[in-house]
mmCIF file of C-alpha atoms in Angstrom:
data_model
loop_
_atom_site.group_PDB
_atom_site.id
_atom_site.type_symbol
_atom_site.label_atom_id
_atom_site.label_comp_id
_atom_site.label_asym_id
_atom_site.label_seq_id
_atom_site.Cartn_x
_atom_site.Cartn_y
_atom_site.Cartn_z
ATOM 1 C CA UNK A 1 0.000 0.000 0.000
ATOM 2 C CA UNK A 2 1.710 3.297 -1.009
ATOM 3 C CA UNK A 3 2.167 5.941 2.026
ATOM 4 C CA UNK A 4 -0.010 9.489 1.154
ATOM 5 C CA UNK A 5 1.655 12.111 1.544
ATOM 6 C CA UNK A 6 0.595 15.462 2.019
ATOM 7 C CA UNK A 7 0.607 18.570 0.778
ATOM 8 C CA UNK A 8 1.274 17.505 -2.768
ATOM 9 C CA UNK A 9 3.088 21.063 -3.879
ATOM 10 C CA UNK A 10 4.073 23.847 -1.648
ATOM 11 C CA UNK A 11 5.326 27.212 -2.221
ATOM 12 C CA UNK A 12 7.889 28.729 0.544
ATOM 13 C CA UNK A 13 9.785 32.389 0.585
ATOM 14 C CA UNK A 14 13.152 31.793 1.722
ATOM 15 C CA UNK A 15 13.386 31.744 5.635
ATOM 16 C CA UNK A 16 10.262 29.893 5.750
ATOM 17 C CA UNK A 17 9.229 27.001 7.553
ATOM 18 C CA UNK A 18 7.542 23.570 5.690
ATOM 19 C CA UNK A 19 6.056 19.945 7.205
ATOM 20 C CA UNK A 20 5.558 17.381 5.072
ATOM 21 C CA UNK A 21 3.297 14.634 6.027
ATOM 22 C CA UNK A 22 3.596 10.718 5.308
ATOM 23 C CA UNK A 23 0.938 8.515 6.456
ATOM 24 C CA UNK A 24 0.728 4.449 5.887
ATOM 25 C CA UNK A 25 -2.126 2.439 6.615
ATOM 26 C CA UNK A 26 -0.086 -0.800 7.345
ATOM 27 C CA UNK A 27 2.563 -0.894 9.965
ATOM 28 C CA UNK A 28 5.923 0.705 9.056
ATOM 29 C CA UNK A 29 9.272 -0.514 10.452
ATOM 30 C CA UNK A 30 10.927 2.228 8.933
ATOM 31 C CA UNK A 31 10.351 5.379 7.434
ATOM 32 C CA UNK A 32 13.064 6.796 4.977
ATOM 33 C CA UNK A 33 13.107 10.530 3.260
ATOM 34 C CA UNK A 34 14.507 11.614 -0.136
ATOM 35 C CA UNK A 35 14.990 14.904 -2.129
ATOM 36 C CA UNK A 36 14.923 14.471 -6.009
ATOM 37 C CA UNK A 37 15.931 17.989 -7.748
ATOM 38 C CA UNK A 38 14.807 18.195 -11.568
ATOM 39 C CA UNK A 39 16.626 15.905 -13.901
ATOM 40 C CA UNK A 40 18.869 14.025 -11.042
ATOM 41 C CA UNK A 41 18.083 10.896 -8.921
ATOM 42 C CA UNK A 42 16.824 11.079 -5.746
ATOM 43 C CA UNK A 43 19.036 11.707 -2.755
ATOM 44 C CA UNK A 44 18.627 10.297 0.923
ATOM 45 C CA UNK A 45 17.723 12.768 3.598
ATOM 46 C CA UNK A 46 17.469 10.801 6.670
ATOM 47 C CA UNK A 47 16.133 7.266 8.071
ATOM 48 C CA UNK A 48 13.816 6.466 11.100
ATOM 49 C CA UNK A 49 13.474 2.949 12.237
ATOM 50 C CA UNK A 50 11.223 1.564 14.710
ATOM 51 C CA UNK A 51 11.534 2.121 18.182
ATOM 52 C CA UNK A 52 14.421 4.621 17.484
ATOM 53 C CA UNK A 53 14.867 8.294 18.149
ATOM 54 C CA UNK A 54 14.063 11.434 15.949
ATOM 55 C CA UNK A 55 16.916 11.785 13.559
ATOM 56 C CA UNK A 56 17.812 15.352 11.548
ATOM 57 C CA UNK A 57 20.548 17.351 10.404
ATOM 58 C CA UNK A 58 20.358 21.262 11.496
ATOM 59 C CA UNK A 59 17.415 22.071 9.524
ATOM 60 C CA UNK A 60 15.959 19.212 8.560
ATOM 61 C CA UNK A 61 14.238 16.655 10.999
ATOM 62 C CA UNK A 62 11.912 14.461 10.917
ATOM 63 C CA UNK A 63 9.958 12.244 13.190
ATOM 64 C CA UNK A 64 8.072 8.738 13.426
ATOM 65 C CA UNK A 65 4.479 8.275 15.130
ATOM 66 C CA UNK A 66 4.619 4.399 15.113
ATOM 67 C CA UNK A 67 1.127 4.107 16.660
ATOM 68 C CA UNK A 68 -0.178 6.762 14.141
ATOM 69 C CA UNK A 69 1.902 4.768 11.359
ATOM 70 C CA UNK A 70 2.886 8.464 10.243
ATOM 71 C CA UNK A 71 5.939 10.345 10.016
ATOM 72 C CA UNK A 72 6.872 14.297 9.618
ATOM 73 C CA UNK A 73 9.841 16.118 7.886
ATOM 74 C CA UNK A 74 10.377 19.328 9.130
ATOM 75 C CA UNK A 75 12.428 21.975 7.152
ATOM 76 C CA UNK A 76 12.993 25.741 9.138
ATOM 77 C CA UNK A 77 13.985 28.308 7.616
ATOM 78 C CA UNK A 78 13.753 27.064 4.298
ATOM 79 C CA UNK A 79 16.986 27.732 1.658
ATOM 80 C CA UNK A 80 16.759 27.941 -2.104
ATOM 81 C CA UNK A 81 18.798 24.453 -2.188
ATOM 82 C CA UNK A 82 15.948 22.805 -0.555
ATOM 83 C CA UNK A 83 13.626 22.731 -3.702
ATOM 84 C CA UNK A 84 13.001 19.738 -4.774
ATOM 85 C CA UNK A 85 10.651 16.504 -4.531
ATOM 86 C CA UNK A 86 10.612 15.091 -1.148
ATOM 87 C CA UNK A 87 10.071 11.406 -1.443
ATOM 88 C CA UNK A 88 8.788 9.145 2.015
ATOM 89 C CA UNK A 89 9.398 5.360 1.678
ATOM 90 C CA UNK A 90 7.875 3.336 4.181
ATOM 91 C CA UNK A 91 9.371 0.082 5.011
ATOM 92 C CA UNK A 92 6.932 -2.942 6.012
ATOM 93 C CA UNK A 93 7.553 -6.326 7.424
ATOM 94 C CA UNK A 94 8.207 -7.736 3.724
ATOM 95 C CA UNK A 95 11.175 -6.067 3.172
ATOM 96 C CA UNK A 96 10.860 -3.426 0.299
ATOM 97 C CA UNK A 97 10.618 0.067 0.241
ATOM 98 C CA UNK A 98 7.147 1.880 -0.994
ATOM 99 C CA UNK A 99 7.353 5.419 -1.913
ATOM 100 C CA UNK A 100 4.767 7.911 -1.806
ATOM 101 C CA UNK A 101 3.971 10.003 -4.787
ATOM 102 C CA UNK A 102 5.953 12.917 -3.305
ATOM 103 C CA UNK A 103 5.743 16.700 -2.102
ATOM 104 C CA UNK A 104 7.172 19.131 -4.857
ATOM 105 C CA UNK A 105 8.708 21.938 -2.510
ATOM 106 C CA UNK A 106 9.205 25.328 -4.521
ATOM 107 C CA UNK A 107 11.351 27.714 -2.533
ATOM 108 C CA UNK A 108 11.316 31.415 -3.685
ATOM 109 C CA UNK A 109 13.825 34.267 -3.209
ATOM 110 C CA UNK B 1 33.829 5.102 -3.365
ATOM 111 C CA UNK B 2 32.092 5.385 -6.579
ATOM 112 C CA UNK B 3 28.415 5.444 -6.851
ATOM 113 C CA UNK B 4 25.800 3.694 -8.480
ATOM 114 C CA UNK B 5 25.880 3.275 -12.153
ATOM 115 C CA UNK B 6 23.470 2.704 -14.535
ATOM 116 C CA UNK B 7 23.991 1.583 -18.404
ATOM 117 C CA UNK B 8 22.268 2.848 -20.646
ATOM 118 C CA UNK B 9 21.909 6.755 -19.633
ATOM 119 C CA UNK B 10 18.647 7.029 -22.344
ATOM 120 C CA UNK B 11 17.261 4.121 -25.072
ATOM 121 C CA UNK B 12 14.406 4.524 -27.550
ATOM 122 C CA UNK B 13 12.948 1.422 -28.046
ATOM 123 C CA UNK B 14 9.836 0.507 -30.268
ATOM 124 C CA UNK B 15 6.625 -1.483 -29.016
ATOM 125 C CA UNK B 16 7.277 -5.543 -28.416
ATOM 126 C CA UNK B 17 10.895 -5.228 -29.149
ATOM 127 C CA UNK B 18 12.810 -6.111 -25.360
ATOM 128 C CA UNK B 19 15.111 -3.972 -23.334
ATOM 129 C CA UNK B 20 17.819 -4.868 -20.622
ATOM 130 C CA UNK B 21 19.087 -2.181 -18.553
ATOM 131 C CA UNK B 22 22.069 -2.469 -15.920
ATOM 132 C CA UNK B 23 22.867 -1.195 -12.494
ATOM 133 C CA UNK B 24 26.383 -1.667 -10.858
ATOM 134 C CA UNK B 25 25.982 -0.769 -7.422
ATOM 135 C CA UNK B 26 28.544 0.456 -4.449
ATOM 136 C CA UNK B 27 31.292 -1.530 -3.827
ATOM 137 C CA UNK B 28 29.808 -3.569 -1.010
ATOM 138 C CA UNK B 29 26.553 -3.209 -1.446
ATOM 139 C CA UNK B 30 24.646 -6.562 -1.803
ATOM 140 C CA UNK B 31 20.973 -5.012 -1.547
ATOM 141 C CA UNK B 32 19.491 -3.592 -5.196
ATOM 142 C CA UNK B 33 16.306 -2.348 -5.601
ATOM 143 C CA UNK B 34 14.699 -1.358 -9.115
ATOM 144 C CA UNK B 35 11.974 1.331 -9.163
ATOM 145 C CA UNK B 36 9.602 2.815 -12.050
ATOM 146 C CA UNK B 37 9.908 6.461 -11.972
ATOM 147 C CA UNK B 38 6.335 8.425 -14.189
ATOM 148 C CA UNK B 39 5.633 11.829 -13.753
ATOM 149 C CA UNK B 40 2.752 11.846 -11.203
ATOM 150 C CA UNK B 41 3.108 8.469 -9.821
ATOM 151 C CA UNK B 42 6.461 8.357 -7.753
ATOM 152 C CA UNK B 43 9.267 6.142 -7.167
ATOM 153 C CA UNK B 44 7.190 2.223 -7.998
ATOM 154 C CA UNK B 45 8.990 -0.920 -6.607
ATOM 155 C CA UNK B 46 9.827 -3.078 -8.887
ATOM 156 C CA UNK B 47 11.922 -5.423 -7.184
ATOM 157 C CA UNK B 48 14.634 -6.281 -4.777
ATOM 158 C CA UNK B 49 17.608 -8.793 -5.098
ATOM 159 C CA UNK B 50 20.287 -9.542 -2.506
ATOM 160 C CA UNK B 51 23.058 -12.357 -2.823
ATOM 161 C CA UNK B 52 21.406 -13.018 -6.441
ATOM 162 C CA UNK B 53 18.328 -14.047 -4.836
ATOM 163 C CA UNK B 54 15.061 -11.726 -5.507
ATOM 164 C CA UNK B 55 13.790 -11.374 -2.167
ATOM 165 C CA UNK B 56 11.076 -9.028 -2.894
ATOM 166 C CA UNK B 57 8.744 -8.258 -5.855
ATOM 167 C CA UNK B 58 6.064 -5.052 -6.908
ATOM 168 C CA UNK B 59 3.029 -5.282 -8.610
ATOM 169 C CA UNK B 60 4.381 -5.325 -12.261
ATOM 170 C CA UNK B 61 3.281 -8.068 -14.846
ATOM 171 C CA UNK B 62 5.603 -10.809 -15.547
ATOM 172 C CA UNK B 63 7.325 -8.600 -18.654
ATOM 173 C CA UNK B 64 9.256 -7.018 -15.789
ATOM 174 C CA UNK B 65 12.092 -9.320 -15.200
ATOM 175 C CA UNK B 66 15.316 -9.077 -13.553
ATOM 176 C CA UNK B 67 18.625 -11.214 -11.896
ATOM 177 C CA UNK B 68 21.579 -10.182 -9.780
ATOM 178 C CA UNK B 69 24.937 -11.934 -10.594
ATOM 179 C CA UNK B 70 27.982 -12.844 -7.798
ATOM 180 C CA UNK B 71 29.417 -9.689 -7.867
ATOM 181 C CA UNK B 72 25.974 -7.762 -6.818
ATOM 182 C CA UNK B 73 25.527 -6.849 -10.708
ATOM 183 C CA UNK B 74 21.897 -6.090 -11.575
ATOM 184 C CA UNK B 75 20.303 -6.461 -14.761
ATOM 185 C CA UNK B 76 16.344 -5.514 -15.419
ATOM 186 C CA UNK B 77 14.834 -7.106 -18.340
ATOM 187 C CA UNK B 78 11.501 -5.656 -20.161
ATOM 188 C CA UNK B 79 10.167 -7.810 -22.693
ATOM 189 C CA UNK B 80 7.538 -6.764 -25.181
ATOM 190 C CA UNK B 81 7.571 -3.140 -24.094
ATOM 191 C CA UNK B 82 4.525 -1.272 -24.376
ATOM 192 C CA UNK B 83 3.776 2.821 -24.949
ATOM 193 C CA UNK B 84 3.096 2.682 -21.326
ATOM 194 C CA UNK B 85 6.776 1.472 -20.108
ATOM 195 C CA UNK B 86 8.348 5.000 -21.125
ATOM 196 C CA UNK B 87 9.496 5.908 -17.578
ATOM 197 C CA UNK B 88 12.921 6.605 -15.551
ATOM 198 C CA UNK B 89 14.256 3.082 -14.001
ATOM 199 C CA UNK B 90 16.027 4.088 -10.853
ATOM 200 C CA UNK B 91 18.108 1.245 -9.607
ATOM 201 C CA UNK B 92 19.603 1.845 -5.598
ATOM 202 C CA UNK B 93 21.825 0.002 -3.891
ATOM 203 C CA UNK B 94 22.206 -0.537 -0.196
ATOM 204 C CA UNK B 95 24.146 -2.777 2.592
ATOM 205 C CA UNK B 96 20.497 -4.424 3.173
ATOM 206 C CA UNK B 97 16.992 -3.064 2.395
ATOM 207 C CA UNK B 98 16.263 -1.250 5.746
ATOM 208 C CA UNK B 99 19.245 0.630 5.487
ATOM 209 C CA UNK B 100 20.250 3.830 3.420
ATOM 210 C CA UNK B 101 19.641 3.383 -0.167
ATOM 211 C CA UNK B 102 22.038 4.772 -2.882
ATOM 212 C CA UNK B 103 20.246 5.705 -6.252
ATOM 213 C CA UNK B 104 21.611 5.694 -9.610
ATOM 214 C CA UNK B 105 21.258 8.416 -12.111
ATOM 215 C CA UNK B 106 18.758 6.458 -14.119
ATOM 216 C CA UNK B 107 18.060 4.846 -17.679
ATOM 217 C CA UNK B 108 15.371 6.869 -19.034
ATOM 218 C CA UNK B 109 13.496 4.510 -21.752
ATOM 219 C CA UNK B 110 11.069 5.995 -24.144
ATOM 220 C CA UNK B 111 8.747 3.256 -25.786
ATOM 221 C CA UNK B 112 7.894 4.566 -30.033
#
């Protein structure tokens, strides 16, 4: 079952803030996030695994509601290199990754 | 260490004529995964293979095909291609599948 994610587009002036949303109706082991820029292949973010803690780089977290089978990325004060497609895969019991459809992120000067 | 590779970069191939991409992946790396990459529909699973064995399949018909050899090689075979197979094939690599996964640049097949 592919995770939704939510909002599908957003529009950001540089400085601001963004949450993107990725739910999964079956239980998720793991929860991974990727950024795809126009024309390149999709580049990981950060990983969240079951039972572990909320991971994130300086702007960029994330977190994982196991009971809610949903996770969050959180980008503050947003940069022009952050456009992109932001990609959630959730990771099941079975062993493969299922993406969502993405989030295209548009950040503006 | 160099990344993931992927042969061809682009292919033009016409309908029911076969195609057979290939995905090298880190040095290392035992885990690939193949995905279907359409405008609107995300990153689709195709399927996974680790130590040559395909542990894991998506819900593609039978045309999608694919083997790992010793060395952690990947190959993808598409037999009688259809209009509807046009699409970016994004191969990753990783130590094992819940881990980080490395992504290739991508073979990006259009179907005449």
């Amino acid at each position: 079952q592919q995770p939704v994610q939510s909002p599908q587009a957003v529009i950001l002036r540089e400085g601001e803030d963004a949450v993107i949303n990725c739910s999964s109706s079956k239980a998720l082991y793991s929860v991974h996030w990727y950024r795809q820029k126009h024309g390149e292949a999709p580049v990981f973010l950060m990983i969240l695994l079951k039972g572990g803690e909320q991971k994130g780089h300086e702007k960029i977290s994330a977190s994982f509601n196991e009971k809610k089978q949903q996770s969050s990325l959180y980008l503050t004060a947003s940069q022009l290199s952050y456009s992109g497609t932001y990609f959630c895969g959730t990771g099941g019991s079975q062993g493969n990754l299922i993406f969502g459809k993405g989030t295209k992120l548009s950040v503006k000067p | 260490k160099a990344g993931v590779t992927q042969t061809p970069r682009y292919l033009i191939k016409t309908r029911g004529q076969q195609v057979t991409l290939s995905c090298s992946p880190i040095s290392g790396h035992r885990s690939v995964s193949w995905y279907q990459q359409t405008p609107g529909q995300g990153l689709q699973f195709l399927f996974e293979y680790f130590s040559e064995t395909q542990r894991n399949k998506g819900n593609f018909p039978g045309r999608f095909s694919g083997r790992q050899f010793s060395n952690s090689r990947s190959e993808m075979n598409v037999s009688t291609l259809e209009l509807g197979d046009s699409a970016l094939y994004l191969c990753a690599s990783s130590l094992d599948w819940a881990l980080t996964q490395y992504f290739g640049p991508g073979t990006r097949l259009l179907v005449l």
